[in-house]
């Protein structure tokens, strides 16, 4: 074997790009790169239990650190397994590079074992960049371009590495025709808005009296500017699900998350504003925007392609959110606007969310399970959220302390992201407490497997706190409520029921700890124990699947009728009683303007 292979050069290039961790699973198609990782000693290789989970970990790494996530797999089935995580990266706009093995070039086209047309497989998910390395001289340039494309487009890039090319001697690049030198270097820069666009935006906002800001993840570096603008304009601030962590929800103008899983205050603000400023958001819940024509709109985004995607805006400001808002702030008129109305509706929502959480359920209301984390979540914690009904309770009940990141698969909304995201977050900051919020469906899908990975890695963490809250209702609750709401169909037990598992017992089998919680009053003390534990801790909270996923009013009032019809067909009197109680609470909470 040559002293230095193309595979070694690939690993060296990863280090040059500042990669400290590669997630993946082994296989013969990528073995030369794995050997190079062993020889180099870094980046660290994190073995997941499944390639899909490894891809989720790479996405989580990118979300929590702001750097490129890197995932590695073999060809064939390994490559196919990556797709879900890579689509998560594409749809939530985060940079990921996938290194994928391939059979040797000499057998391609022969229907060889595990031979898949990888260029076609990744054509959509990695439309920004996907390339097969066909010669040793090509490898450094392709790796560099993959990283630059991932960073520039905030999307996944795929590098396909045939086995025989990985084994070739690493090249000493000559200065000659057909050899392209490149550098492992990239700078994000800052997109500065045009003055005229900013002035046009100010003119539109100055003409309005009932202003709302819709804040997305594009405002991640502009929290102070968003708050200053909201104060100056007397505006309501609504967030997308991805924007929730970039707004201090204790502020009196913070109306919470928008959409089907959002708050009643956000629904009221979006339905009644006359002017809308969209900041770094591409939220797809268009039915929860103001009706087209009801509000004049400005959109700020660093990506010109995103502007006007979701709502008919009049003014486009293409620029970095912080830079654009700093330019806008001196040009807008200070006013109270509809601040009094906003604060009344925000206060009403907060009263309603507390009432919902303390509504009796059997045995535990899931909203209470999440609400009890408020005031207990450490200020230096990180939070990972799975997909399902737990997202509703996270969006409505958890107030994140400033600086506490929380991430989930938002636009793809893929179950099973919770544990992989949590692992990526913990590995990136092993000194910070980590909380995972998941349902039993998501935990059964990927979490039980990756809890094995937790049991393998946790002893090296400087802070062992890794608290996993499982809302255990033995039901795929979000889909059960969707069936009732959108189809007027009763719950289909064969498709919705989940096996009952002793999750805390399983954790103990792995050398971890945990407990089952079966009373509402026991939730708070259980959180205290989980957040003080000397090892990862599983909270198996037995929650009530009949707690309704009621959308905000007025949409929720109409959809509740469909839910009622389905529950009557089911003969589910307990769920019907809870639904009617939630409708009553919602109706009575609405301020009288």
XYZ file of C-alpha atoms in Angstrom:
593
model
C 0.000 0.000 0.000
C 1.246 3.471 -0.815
C 2.328 5.650 2.101
C -0.424 8.160 1.470
C -3.691 7.420 -0.304
C -6.428 9.559 -1.793
C -8.442 8.546 1.295
C -5.778 10.138 3.490
C -5.979 13.287 1.406
C -9.763 13.380 1.871
C -9.355 13.182 5.650
C -6.664 15.870 5.587
C -9.016 18.103 3.606
C -11.761 17.595 6.198
C -9.327 18.732 8.897
C -8.369 21.740 6.772
C -12.045 22.715 6.708
C -12.137 22.584 10.520
C -14.211 19.410 10.740
C -13.889 17.940 14.224
C -16.475 15.179 13.974
C -17.781 12.835 11.267
C -20.974 10.837 11.798
C -21.629 7.611 9.966
C -21.621 3.869 9.646
C -19.008 1.634 8.120
C -19.139 -0.516 4.983
C -16.761 -1.818 2.365
C -17.399 1.016 -0.079
C -16.013 3.630 2.322
C -13.461 1.504 4.199
C -10.363 3.294 2.814
C -11.608 6.609 4.230
C -12.361 4.923 7.558
C -8.814 3.579 7.584
C -7.522 7.080 6.919
C -9.603 8.419 9.823
C -8.042 5.773 12.076
C -4.529 6.680 10.960
C -5.085 10.413 11.346
C -6.759 10.235 14.741
C -8.987 13.171 13.846
C -11.630 14.176 12.947
C -13.426 12.020 15.511
C -15.667 9.334 14.029
C -19.077 8.865 15.686
C -20.682 5.544 14.847
C -24.478 5.788 14.784
C -26.776 2.777 14.825
C -28.192 3.616 11.379
C -27.130 5.866 8.517
C -30.378 7.851 8.690
C -29.589 8.708 12.294
C -26.027 9.617 11.353
C -27.399 12.051 8.785
C -29.713 13.539 11.412
C -26.676 13.936 13.670
C -24.836 15.815 10.936
C -27.856 18.115 10.519
C -28.031 18.603 14.273
C -24.317 19.399 14.398
C -24.819 22.076 11.741
C -27.819 23.563 13.539
C -26.241 23.734 16.990
C -22.727 24.811 15.948
C -23.344 26.835 12.780
C -20.638 24.799 11.030
C -20.852 22.163 8.315
C -22.130 18.771 9.430
C -20.340 15.813 7.841
C -21.797 12.333 7.387
C -20.212 9.251 5.849
C -21.691 6.043 4.458
C -21.019 3.142 2.174
C -22.687 2.661 -1.202
C -26.046 0.998 -1.911
C -28.247 0.666 1.165
C -26.035 2.973 3.218
C -26.442 5.721 0.651
C -30.205 5.219 0.455
C -30.491 5.474 4.232
C -28.926 8.944 4.186
C -31.729 10.507 2.179
C -34.105 11.391 5.003
C -31.471 13.277 6.970
C -30.176 15.016 3.864
C -33.690 16.171 2.982
C -33.967 17.509 6.524
C -30.846 19.592 5.831
C -32.168 20.784 2.488
C -35.601 21.788 3.749
C -34.358 23.521 6.908
C -31.468 25.206 5.028
C -28.414 23.907 6.856
C -25.004 22.981 5.402
C -24.136 19.267 5.339
C -21.525 17.361 3.331
C -22.064 13.636 2.712
C -19.131 11.424 1.743
C -20.555 8.331 0.080
C -18.618 5.265 -1.013
C -19.204 3.605 -4.366
C -18.158 0.348 -6.006
C -14.962 0.438 -8.041
C -15.264 2.188 -11.394
C -14.322 -1.008 -13.210
C -17.629 -2.668 -12.256
C -20.022 0.246 -12.639
C -22.696 -0.516 -15.190
C -22.561 -4.260 -14.591
C -25.462 -4.427 -12.102
C -22.855 -5.239 -9.467
C -23.730 -5.952 -5.838
C -24.941 -2.766 -4.096
C -24.438 -0.786 -7.301
C -26.834 2.166 -7.386
C -26.763 5.186 -9.663
C -25.802 7.573 -6.889
C -25.829 10.643 -9.105
C -29.505 10.006 -9.815
C -30.266 9.042 -6.218
C -29.005 12.381 -4.893
C -30.114 14.501 -7.864
C -32.875 16.313 -6.015
C -31.648 16.418 -2.428
C -28.172 17.643 -3.432
C -29.111 19.666 -6.485
C -26.688 22.378 -5.401
C -23.660 20.077 -5.592
C -23.109 16.365 -6.137
C -20.026 15.004 -7.787
C -18.232 11.690 -8.206
C -14.452 11.737 -7.822
C -13.063 9.903 -10.835
C -9.344 10.590 -10.429
C -6.936 11.290 -7.574
C -6.149 14.786 -8.896
C -9.820 15.672 -8.701
C -10.360 14.804 -5.025
C -9.133 17.952 -3.211
C -11.006 20.260 -5.577
C -14.276 18.304 -5.239
C -14.074 18.287 -1.435
C -13.444 22.047 -1.416
C -16.319 22.751 -3.789
C -18.664 20.568 -1.742
C -17.973 22.569 1.418
C -18.261 25.889 -0.379
C -21.536 24.868 -1.999
C -22.983 23.609 1.291
C -22.062 26.844 3.055
C -23.103 29.186 0.257
C -26.450 27.535 -0.441
C -27.126 26.250 3.102
C -27.993 22.837 1.736
C -26.495 19.339 1.474
C -23.642 18.549 -0.902
C -22.674 14.992 -1.838
C -19.234 13.633 -2.761
C -19.207 10.128 -4.264
C -15.945 8.230 -3.758
C -15.420 5.035 -5.790
C -13.523 2.424 -3.825
C -10.644 2.143 -6.291
C -10.099 5.914 -6.375
C -9.911 6.021 -2.572
C -7.075 3.466 -2.743
C -4.996 5.343 -5.315
C -1.817 7.120 -4.198
C -2.547 10.685 -3.136
C -1.449 13.093 -5.861
C 1.121 15.828 -5.777
C -0.760 18.325 -7.915
C 1.232 19.629 -10.855
C 0.880 23.082 -12.378
C -0.465 21.954 -15.710
C -3.516 21.996 -17.968
C -6.458 19.982 -16.638
C -5.384 20.113 -12.982
C -7.355 22.591 -10.875
C -5.873 23.701 -7.541
C -8.299 24.978 -4.929
C -8.281 26.136 -1.333
C -10.236 25.007 1.770
C -11.437 28.547 2.447
C -14.811 30.286 2.500
C -16.161 33.552 3.871
C -19.874 34.154 4.340
C -19.664 37.900 3.904
C -22.631 40.147 4.573
C -25.408 41.045 2.176
C -26.002 44.793 2.526
C -29.498 45.974 1.522
C -29.986 48.711 -1.058
C -30.842 52.120 0.392
C -33.938 52.563 -1.775
C -35.376 49.227 -0.661
C -34.897 50.177 2.996
C -36.549 53.574 2.460
C -39.482 51.920 0.661
C -39.854 49.479 3.554
C -39.856 52.315 6.084
C -42.504 54.199 4.105
C -44.794 51.185 4.056
C -44.345 50.472 7.767
C -44.841 54.135 8.681
C -48.195 54.093 6.886
C -49.512 51.235 9.019
C -51.043 51.308 12.480
C -51.284 47.611 13.386
C -47.883 46.092 12.708
C -46.745 42.494 13.111
C -43.266 41.050 12.691
C -42.932 37.431 11.559
C -39.498 36.264 12.688
C -37.794 33.173 11.251
C -34.436 31.496 11.603
C -32.911 34.090 9.260
C -33.040 36.477 12.238
C -30.618 34.325 14.228
C -28.080 37.163 14.451
C -30.600 39.966 14.818
C -32.367 39.352 18.127
C -31.507 42.775 19.537
C -32.571 44.549 16.343
C -35.900 42.675 16.229
C -36.633 43.667 19.837
C -35.699 47.300 19.206
C -37.932 47.497 16.137
C -40.870 45.887 17.939
C -40.535 48.411 20.767
C -40.316 51.370 18.408
C -43.271 50.344 16.223
C -45.562 49.078 18.969
C -45.665 45.820 16.998
C -46.627 42.249 17.775
C -43.855 39.698 17.233
C -44.817 36.270 15.911
C -42.267 33.549 15.169
C -42.035 30.601 12.860
C -41.239 27.302 14.548
C -37.586 27.707 13.511
C -37.587 31.311 14.723
C -38.942 30.577 18.223
C -35.515 30.481 19.849
C -34.512 33.889 18.464
C -37.199 35.877 20.327
C -37.464 36.354 24.080
C -40.981 35.045 24.681
C -41.195 36.730 28.086
C -41.529 40.119 26.378
C -45.051 41.612 26.487
C -45.243 41.884 22.687
C -44.091 38.283 22.030
C -47.185 36.538 20.619
C -45.489 33.158 20.190
C -45.277 30.631 17.395
C -47.580 30.837 14.373
C -49.439 28.139 12.501
C -51.521 25.080 13.277
C -49.393 24.342 16.334
C -49.142 27.993 17.314
C -50.641 30.267 19.925
C -53.960 32.058 20.005
C -52.097 35.383 20.325
C -50.145 34.723 17.134
C -53.330 33.750 15.310
C -55.023 36.967 16.399
C -52.017 39.145 15.463
C -51.673 37.657 11.982
C -55.411 37.881 11.324
C -55.729 41.516 12.431
C -52.509 43.307 11.447
C -52.586 45.852 8.634
C -48.818 45.719 8.004
C -46.519 42.696 8.109
C -42.724 42.591 8.192
C -41.348 39.109 7.439
C -37.777 38.715 8.704
C -35.824 35.669 7.556
C -38.823 33.342 7.421
C -40.107 30.970 4.773
C -42.774 29.388 6.991
C -45.171 27.286 4.880
C -48.326 27.706 7.036
C -49.808 30.172 4.543
C -53.366 29.815 5.826
C -52.191 31.449 9.068
C -50.770 34.520 7.333
C -53.083 37.523 6.919
C -55.549 37.014 4.066
C -53.892 38.285 0.856
C -54.682 41.970 0.522
C -55.561 42.396 4.195
C -52.052 43.501 5.136
C -49.326 45.331 3.254
C -46.057 43.468 3.576
C -42.278 43.875 3.532
C -39.891 40.933 3.501
C -36.243 40.933 4.552
C -34.115 37.961 3.527
C -30.505 37.384 2.574
C -31.742 34.996 -0.126
C -33.535 36.950 -2.854
C -35.228 33.743 -4.059
C -37.148 33.432 -0.786
C -38.836 36.821 -0.973
C -42.519 36.674 -1.893
C -42.625 32.873 -1.662
C -45.364 32.737 0.970
C -47.137 36.092 0.878
C -47.688 38.856 -1.732
C -45.167 41.409 -0.424
C -44.893 44.949 -1.803
C -41.288 45.673 -0.790
C -38.325 43.294 -1.023
C -35.235 43.998 1.093
C -32.470 41.628 0.105
C -29.938 41.719 2.887
C -28.638 40.325 6.135
C -31.366 40.643 8.790
C -29.274 42.545 11.335
C -27.807 44.922 8.753
C -31.219 45.552 7.200
C -32.934 46.208 10.527
C -30.145 48.536 11.666
C -30.636 50.523 8.465
C -34.417 50.501 8.888
C -34.629 51.499 12.562
C -33.779 55.229 12.192
C -36.297 55.604 9.352
C -39.436 54.314 11.073
C -41.661 56.469 13.277
C -41.859 55.666 16.959
C -45.422 54.973 18.103
C -47.507 52.917 20.477
C -49.434 51.421 17.574
C -51.718 48.688 18.821
C -49.432 47.796 21.734
C -52.282 47.742 24.243
C -54.317 45.290 22.163
C -51.246 43.119 21.564
C -50.410 42.916 25.239
C -54.006 42.004 26.145
C -53.971 39.114 23.676
C -50.512 37.968 24.780
C -51.633 38.016 28.425
C -54.788 36.123 27.472
C -52.714 33.481 25.700
C -50.446 33.043 28.704
C -53.451 32.570 30.961
C -54.930 30.091 28.484
C -51.722 28.071 28.137
C -51.499 27.718 31.906
C -55.143 26.668 32.129
C -54.606 24.064 29.424
C -51.534 22.640 31.149
C -53.435 22.280 34.426
C -56.519 20.738 32.846
C -56.977 17.307 34.417
C -56.012 14.407 32.156
C -55.436 10.700 32.585
C -52.869 10.260 33.945
C -50.726 13.316 32.926
C -51.544 16.210 30.636
C -48.626 16.406 28.150
C -48.788 20.204 28.222
C -48.104 20.061 31.981
C -45.178 17.709 31.370
C -43.445 20.313 29.210
C -44.569 23.379 31.168
C -42.927 22.040 34.327
C -39.564 22.454 32.592
C -39.981 26.253 32.719
C -37.860 27.641 35.528
C -35.969 24.352 35.726
C -34.183 24.407 32.387
C -30.587 25.493 33.068
C -29.510 28.724 31.399
C -26.653 26.941 29.619
C -28.754 23.989 28.430
C -29.431 22.802 24.895
C -32.753 21.298 23.778
C -33.569 18.799 21.028
C -37.177 18.233 19.980
C -38.574 15.271 18.056
C -41.559 15.503 15.700
C -45.162 14.747 16.596
C -47.533 16.111 19.216
C -44.532 16.990 21.399
C -43.809 19.872 19.000
C -47.184 21.436 19.795
C -46.436 21.389 23.528
C -42.874 22.666 22.979
C -44.146 25.542 20.829
C -46.926 26.487 23.237
C -45.546 25.739 26.691
C -41.750 25.989 26.811
C -40.111 29.385 27.282
C -36.473 29.089 26.308
C -34.027 31.129 28.404
C -32.006 33.552 26.247
C -29.105 31.711 24.634
C -30.627 28.230 24.966
C -30.822 26.644 21.503
C -33.630 24.274 20.589
C -33.781 22.492 17.236
C -36.006 20.013 15.435
C -36.823 18.788 11.949
C -39.222 21.575 11.037
C -40.000 21.758 7.328
C -39.490 18.047 6.604
C -41.042 17.249 10.008
C -39.431 13.834 10.222
C -40.059 11.727 13.289
C -36.968 10.268 14.857
C -34.765 13.368 14.795
C -34.814 13.945 18.570
C -32.137 11.590 19.922
C -29.763 12.082 16.953
C -30.054 15.876 17.265
C -29.518 15.621 21.015
C -26.395 13.518 20.582
C -24.944 15.976 18.084
C -25.648 18.872 20.439
C -24.089 17.092 23.414
C -20.994 16.056 21.487
C -20.496 19.648 20.328
C -20.757 20.966 23.905
C -20.258 18.112 26.411
C -20.139 20.583 29.297
C -23.724 21.778 28.728
C -26.872 20.021 30.005
C -28.976 18.508 27.240
C -32.746 17.913 27.169
C -34.557 15.808 24.552
C -38.324 16.155 24.168
C -39.889 13.273 22.269
C -42.992 11.194 21.923
C -43.013 7.433 22.233
C -43.453 7.114 18.452
C -40.294 9.054 17.661
C -38.401 7.313 20.437
C -39.376 3.873 19.163
C -38.443 4.870 15.624
C -34.819 5.899 16.310
C -34.374 6.771 19.954
C -34.164 3.274 21.370
C -31.358 2.456 18.967
C -29.436 5.669 19.586
C -29.831 5.331 23.355
C -27.266 2.551 22.875
C -24.945 5.184 21.378
C -25.593 7.411 24.395
C -24.663 4.519 26.704
C -21.412 4.105 24.778
C -20.344 7.753 24.852
C -21.668 9.432 27.989
C -18.807 8.661 30.382
C -16.500 10.962 28.421
C -18.808 13.996 28.851
C -17.715 16.645 31.353
C -21.365 17.208 32.273
C -23.359 13.949 32.286
C -26.820 15.585 32.220
C -28.717 14.184 29.229
C -32.408 14.193 30.148
C -34.792 12.428 27.767
C -38.473 13.222 28.276
C -40.727 10.674 26.561
C -44.389 11.665 26.326
C -45.643 8.093 26.479
C -49.290 7.933 25.359
C -49.099 4.650 23.345
C -50.497 6.500 20.329
C -49.302 8.315 17.228
C -51.305 11.200 18.580
C -50.630 13.880 15.996
C -51.896 11.666 13.173
C -54.846 10.474 15.269
C -55.949 14.088 15.697
C -55.233 14.872 12.047
C -57.515 12.007 11.035
C -60.284 13.481 13.166
C -59.666 17.076 12.123
C -59.039 16.965 8.385
C -60.844 13.755 7.429
C -63.658 13.649 10.023
C -62.446 10.070 10.484
C -62.365 8.220 13.788
C -59.002 7.044 15.015
C -57.777 3.880 13.252
C -56.351 1.782 16.057
C -54.363 -0.640 13.904
C -52.402 2.259 12.422
C -52.128 4.401 15.550
C -51.586 2.205 18.599
C -48.010 1.783 19.823
C -46.525 -1.054 21.883
C -46.127 -0.296 25.569
C -42.422 -0.274 26.459
C -40.661 0.115 29.797
C -38.380 2.918 28.607
C -36.774 3.692 31.963
C -36.172 -0.017 32.523
C -34.511 -0.203 29.116
C -32.313 2.752 30.071
C -31.239 0.964 33.240
C -30.347 -2.154 31.238
C -27.913 0.077 29.336
C -26.319 1.406 32.520
C -28.265 4.656 32.456
C -31.059 5.774 34.785
C -34.681 6.850 34.643
C -38.170 6.576 36.062
C -41.804 6.298 35.065
C -44.026 9.241 36.009
C -47.754 8.567 36.383
C -49.079 11.619 38.202
C -49.202 15.290 37.305
C -47.761 16.339 40.676
C -44.859 13.982 40.151
C -43.650 15.667 36.953
C -41.807 18.612 38.501
C -39.797 16.545 41.027
C -38.979 14.042 38.271
C -37.546 16.857 36.124
C -35.434 17.915 39.128
C -34.005 14.406 39.441
C -33.331 14.098 35.711
C -31.492 17.438 35.594
C -29.367 16.530 38.623
C -28.557 12.943 37.610
C -25.003 11.677 37.350
C -25.766 9.934 34.042
C -28.268 10.142 31.161
C -31.792 9.868 32.511
C -35.044 8.766 30.845
C -38.309 10.298 32.041
C -41.106 7.966 30.902
C -44.124 10.244 31.464
C -47.464 8.501 30.965
C -49.503 11.107 29.129
C -53.065 11.274 27.862
C -53.465 10.756 24.100
C -56.930 12.336 24.294
C -55.584 15.851 24.993
C -56.615 17.628 21.765
C -54.240 19.232 19.296
C -56.565 22.182 18.848
C -55.410 24.843 16.363
C -55.684 28.503 17.418
C -59.033 30.229 17.009
C -60.781 31.189 14.790
C -59.570 28.284 12.610
C -59.626 25.961 15.595
C -63.273 26.687 16.296
C -64.319 25.379 12.893
C -61.960 22.392 12.966
C -63.198 21.391 16.405
C -66.549 20.526 14.844
C -64.894 17.926 12.629
C -63.035 16.548 15.633
C -66.284 16.271 17.576
C -67.969 14.304 14.798
C -65.083 11.837 14.626
C -64.972 11.403 18.414
C -68.706 10.776 18.535
C -68.275 8.076 15.888
C -65.454 6.572 17.977
C -67.563 6.725 21.104
C -64.599 8.345 22.857
C -66.376 10.294 25.584
C -63.164 11.141 27.466
C -61.568 12.800 24.433
C -64.830 14.545 23.608
C -65.003 15.978 27.120
C -61.390 17.225 26.902
C -61.972 18.760 23.474
C -65.062 20.626 24.664
C -63.165 21.872 27.707
C -60.320 23.155 25.509
C -62.808 24.870 23.192
C -64.488 26.487 26.200
C -61.166 27.676 27.609
C -60.139 29.079 24.240
C -63.445 30.880 23.695
C -63.514 32.362 27.180
C -59.908 33.522 26.962
C -60.468 35.824 23.990
C -60.213 39.485 25.064
C -63.238 41.635 24.387
C -61.934 44.438 22.167
